[in-house]
Coordinates of C-alpha atoms in Angstrom, one line a residue:
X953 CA 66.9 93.6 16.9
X954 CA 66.7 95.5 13.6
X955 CA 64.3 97.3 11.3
X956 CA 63.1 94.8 8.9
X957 CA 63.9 96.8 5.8
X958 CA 67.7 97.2 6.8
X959 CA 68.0 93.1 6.4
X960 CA 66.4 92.8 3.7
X961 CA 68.8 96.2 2.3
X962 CA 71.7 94.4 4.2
X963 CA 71.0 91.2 2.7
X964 CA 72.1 92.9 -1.1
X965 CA 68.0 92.3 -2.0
X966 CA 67.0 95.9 -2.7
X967 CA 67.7 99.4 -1.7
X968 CA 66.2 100.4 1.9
X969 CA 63.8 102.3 0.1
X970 CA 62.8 99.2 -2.5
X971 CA 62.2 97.0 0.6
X972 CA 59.7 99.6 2.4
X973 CA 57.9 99.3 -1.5
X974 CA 58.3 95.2 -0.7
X975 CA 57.1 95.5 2.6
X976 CA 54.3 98.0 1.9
X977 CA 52.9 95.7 -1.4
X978 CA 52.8 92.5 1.2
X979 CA 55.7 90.3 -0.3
X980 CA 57.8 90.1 2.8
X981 CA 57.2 87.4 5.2
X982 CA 58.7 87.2 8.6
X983 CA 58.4 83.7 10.6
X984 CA 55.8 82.4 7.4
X985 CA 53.6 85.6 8.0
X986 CA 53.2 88.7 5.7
X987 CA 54.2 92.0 7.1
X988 CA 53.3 95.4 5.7
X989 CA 54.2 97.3 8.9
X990 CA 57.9 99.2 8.2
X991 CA 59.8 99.6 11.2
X992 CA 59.1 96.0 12.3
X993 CA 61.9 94.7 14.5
X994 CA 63.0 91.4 13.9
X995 CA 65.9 89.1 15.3
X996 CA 68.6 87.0 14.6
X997 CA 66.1 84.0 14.7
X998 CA 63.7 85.1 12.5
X999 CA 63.2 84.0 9.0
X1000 CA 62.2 86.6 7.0
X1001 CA 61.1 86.0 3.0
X1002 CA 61.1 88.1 0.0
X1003 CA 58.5 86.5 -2.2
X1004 CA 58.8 83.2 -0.7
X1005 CA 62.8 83.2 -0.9
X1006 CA 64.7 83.1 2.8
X1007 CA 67.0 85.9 3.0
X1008 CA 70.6 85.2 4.2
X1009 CA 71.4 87.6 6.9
X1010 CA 75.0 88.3 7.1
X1011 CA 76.2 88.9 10.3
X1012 CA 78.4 92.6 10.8
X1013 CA 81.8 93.2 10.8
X1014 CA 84.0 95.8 12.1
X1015 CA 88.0 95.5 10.8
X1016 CA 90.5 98.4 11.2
X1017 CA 93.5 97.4 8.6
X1018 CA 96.9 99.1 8.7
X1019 CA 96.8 100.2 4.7
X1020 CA 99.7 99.6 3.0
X1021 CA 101.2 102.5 0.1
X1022 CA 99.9 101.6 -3.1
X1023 CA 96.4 99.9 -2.5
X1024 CA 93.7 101.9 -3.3
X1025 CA 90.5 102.1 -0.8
X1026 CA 87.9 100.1 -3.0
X1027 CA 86.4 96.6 -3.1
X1028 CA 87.4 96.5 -7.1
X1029 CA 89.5 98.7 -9.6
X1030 CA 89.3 99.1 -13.2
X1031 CA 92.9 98.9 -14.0
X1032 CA 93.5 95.7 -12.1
X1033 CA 95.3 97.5 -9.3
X1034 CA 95.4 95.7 -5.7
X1035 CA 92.8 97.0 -3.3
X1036 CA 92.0 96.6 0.2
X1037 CA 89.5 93.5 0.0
X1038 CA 92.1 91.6 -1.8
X1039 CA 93.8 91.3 2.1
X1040 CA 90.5 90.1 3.2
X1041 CA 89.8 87.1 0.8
X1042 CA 88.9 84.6 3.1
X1043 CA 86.1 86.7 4.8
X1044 CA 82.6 85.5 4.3
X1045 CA 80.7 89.0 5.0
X1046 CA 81.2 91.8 1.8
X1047 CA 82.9 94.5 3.1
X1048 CA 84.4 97.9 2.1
X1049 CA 85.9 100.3 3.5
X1050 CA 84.7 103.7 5.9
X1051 CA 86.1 106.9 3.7
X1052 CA 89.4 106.6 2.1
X1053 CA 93.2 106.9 2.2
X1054 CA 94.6 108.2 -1.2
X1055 CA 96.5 105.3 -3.4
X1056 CA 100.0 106.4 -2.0
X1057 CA 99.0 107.1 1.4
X1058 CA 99.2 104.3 4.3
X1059 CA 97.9 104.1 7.8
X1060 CA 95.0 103.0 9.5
X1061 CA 91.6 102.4 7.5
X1062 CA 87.8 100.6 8.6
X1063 CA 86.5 98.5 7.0
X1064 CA 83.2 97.1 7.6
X1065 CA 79.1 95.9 5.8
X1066 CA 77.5 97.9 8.6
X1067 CA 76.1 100.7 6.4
X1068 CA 74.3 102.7 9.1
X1069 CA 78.1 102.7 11.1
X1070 CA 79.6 103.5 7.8
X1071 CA 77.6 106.0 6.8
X1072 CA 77.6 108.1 10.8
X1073 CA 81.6 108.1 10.7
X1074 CA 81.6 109.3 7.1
X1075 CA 79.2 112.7 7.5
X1076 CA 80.6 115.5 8.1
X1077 CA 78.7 116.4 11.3
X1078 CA 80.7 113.3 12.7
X1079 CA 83.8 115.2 13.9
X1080 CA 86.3 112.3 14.5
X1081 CA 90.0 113.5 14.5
X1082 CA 91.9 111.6 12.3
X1083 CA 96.2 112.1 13.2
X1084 CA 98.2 111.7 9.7
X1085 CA 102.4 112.4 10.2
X1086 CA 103.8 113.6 7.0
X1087 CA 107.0 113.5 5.6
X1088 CA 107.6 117.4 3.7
X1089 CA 109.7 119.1 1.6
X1090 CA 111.3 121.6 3.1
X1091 CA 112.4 123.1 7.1
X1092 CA 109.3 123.3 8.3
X1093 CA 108.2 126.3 10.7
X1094 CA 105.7 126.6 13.0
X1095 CA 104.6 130.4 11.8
X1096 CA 104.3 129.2 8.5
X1097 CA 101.8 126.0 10.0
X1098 CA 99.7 128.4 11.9
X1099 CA 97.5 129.1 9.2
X1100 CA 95.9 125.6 9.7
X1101 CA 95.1 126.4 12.8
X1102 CA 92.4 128.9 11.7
X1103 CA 91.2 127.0 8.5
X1104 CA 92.0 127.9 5.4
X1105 CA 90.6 128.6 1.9
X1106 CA 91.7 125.6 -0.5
X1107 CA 90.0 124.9 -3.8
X1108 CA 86.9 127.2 -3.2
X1109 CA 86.0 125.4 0.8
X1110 CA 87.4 126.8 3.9
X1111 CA 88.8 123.8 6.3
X1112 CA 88.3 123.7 9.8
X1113 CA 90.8 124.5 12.0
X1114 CA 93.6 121.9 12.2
X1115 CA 96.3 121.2 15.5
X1116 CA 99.8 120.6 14.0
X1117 CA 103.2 119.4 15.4
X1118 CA 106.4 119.5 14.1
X1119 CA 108.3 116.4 15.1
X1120 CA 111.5 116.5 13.3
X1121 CA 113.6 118.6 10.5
X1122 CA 116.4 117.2 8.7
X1123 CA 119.0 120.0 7.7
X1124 CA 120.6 117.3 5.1
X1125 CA 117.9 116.6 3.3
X1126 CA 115.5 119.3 3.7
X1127 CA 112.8 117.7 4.9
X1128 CA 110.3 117.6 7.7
X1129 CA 108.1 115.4 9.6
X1130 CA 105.1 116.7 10.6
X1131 CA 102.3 115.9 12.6
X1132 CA 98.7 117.5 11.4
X1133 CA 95.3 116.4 13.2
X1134 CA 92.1 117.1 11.2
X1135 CA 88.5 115.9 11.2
X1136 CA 87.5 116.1 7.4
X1137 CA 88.1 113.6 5.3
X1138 CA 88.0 115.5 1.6
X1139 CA 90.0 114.4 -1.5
X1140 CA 93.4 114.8 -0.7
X1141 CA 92.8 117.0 2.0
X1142 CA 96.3 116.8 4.1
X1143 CA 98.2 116.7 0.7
X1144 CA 96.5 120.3 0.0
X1145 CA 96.3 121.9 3.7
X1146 CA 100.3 120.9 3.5
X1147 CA 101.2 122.3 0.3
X1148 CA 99.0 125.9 0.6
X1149 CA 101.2 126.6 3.3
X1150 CA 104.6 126.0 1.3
X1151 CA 105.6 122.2 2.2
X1152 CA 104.6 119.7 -0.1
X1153 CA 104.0 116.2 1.3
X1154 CA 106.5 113.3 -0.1
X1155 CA 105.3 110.4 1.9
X1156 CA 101.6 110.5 4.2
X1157 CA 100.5 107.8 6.9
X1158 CA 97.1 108.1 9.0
X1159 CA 98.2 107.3 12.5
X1160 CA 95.3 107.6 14.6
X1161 CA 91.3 107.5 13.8
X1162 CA 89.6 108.9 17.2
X1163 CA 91.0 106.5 19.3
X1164 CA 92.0 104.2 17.4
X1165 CA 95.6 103.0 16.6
X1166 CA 98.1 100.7 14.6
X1167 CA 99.5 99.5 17.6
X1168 CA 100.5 95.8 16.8
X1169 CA 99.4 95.5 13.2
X1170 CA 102.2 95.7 10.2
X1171 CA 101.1 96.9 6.7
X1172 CA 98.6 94.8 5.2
X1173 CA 97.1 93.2 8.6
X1174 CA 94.1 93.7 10.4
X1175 CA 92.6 93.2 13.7
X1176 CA 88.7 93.1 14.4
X1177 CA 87.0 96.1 16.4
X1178 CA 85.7 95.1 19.9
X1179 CA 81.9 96.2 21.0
X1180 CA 83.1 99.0 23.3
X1181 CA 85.6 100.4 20.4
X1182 CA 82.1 100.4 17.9
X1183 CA 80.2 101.8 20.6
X1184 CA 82.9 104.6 21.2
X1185 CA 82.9 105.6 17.2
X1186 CA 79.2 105.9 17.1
X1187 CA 79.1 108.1 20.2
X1188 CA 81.6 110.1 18.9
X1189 CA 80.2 113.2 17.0
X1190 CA 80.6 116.9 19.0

């Protein structure tokens, strides 16, 4: 069961807010009778009618899709660059995707119409820890990582504290691989945290997403989410 003005907002008919005015001024019908009440629960099974016109209610879905580099994280682009949607064309419901992974970034992004789910994973009292593993410039250190540990002042906002790893450096080429866990989700975030501290990212991939992995998916596939893995996101705010 839902609220009544979430299908008729779900449906692409009006704003949540519009369809309390719909409900309020007596042009929504559920089962052939007018409702004014919001808050009303109704059911798969029920019709329900803006001014006389069945709504079509689109049923929710839950995708995580292993990003590929160079796709950016929208439903359309301006300049006719490939998005994420495009590797979802034969899917009837109209989604988009939870947050974002920069254009050059890969890894593991949501995707889903569910707006109440999107919008609870992307506030920032939702404290999901997201695992990226960056490629740097540079031997990386663990005393010059430490300052992520403590949060840090970048752009004019302080971080929260982040938990690093440093899997691998490679003498010959001066690089590094390391493992940062965060859970923020501002522009560019990792790039920044990463570079304040002296080691500028080259190559970024989002690993993990709570619980969530990319086990079994190659770049550009996607697997739906099960109940209990929807269930586990939604609980998942400290």
């Amino acid at each position: 069961m839902e609220r009544l003005q979430k299908v008729i907002a779900h449906a692409g008919i009006a704003s949540r807010r519009k369809a309390e005015e719909y409900i309020v001024n007596g042009r929504v019908k559920v089962n052939g009778k007018i409702v004014r009440e919001l808050g009303t629960q109704v059911g798969k099974n029920d019709k329900v009618e803006v001014d006389d016109v069945p709504i079509y209610k689109e049923e929710y879905g839950y995708y995580l899709f292993y990003k590929p580099k160079g796709v950016i994280s929208a439903v359309s682009d301006d300049k006719g660059r490939k998005v994420v949607t495009d590797f979802f064309s034969h899917i009837k419901e109209r989604i988009y995707p939870v947050g974002r992974l920069d254009f050059d970034t890969s890894g593991l992004l949501l995707l889903t119409n569910d707006g109440e789910f999107s919008q609870k994973l992307t506030h920032p009292s939702h404290e999901i820890d997201k695992v990226y593993v960056a490629k740097v410039k540079g031997l990386a250190k663990k005393h010059d990582l430490l300052p992520l540990t403590k949060g840090m002042k970048i752009e004019g906002y302080k971080t929260a504290p982040a938990a690093f790893e440093i899997i691998s450096v490679d003498l010959k080429t001066n690089t590094s691989i390391v493992e940062l866990t965060i859970h923020e989700g501002r522009n560019h975030q990792v790039k920044k945290m990463l570079q304040a501290v002296g080691y500028p990212v080259q190559k970024l991939k989002r690993e993990k997403y709570g619980d969530l992995t990319l086990k079994g998916l190659r770049p550009g596939e996607y697997r739906n989410l099960n109940k209990k893995e929807i269930s586990v996101l939604m609980n998942q705010s400290k």
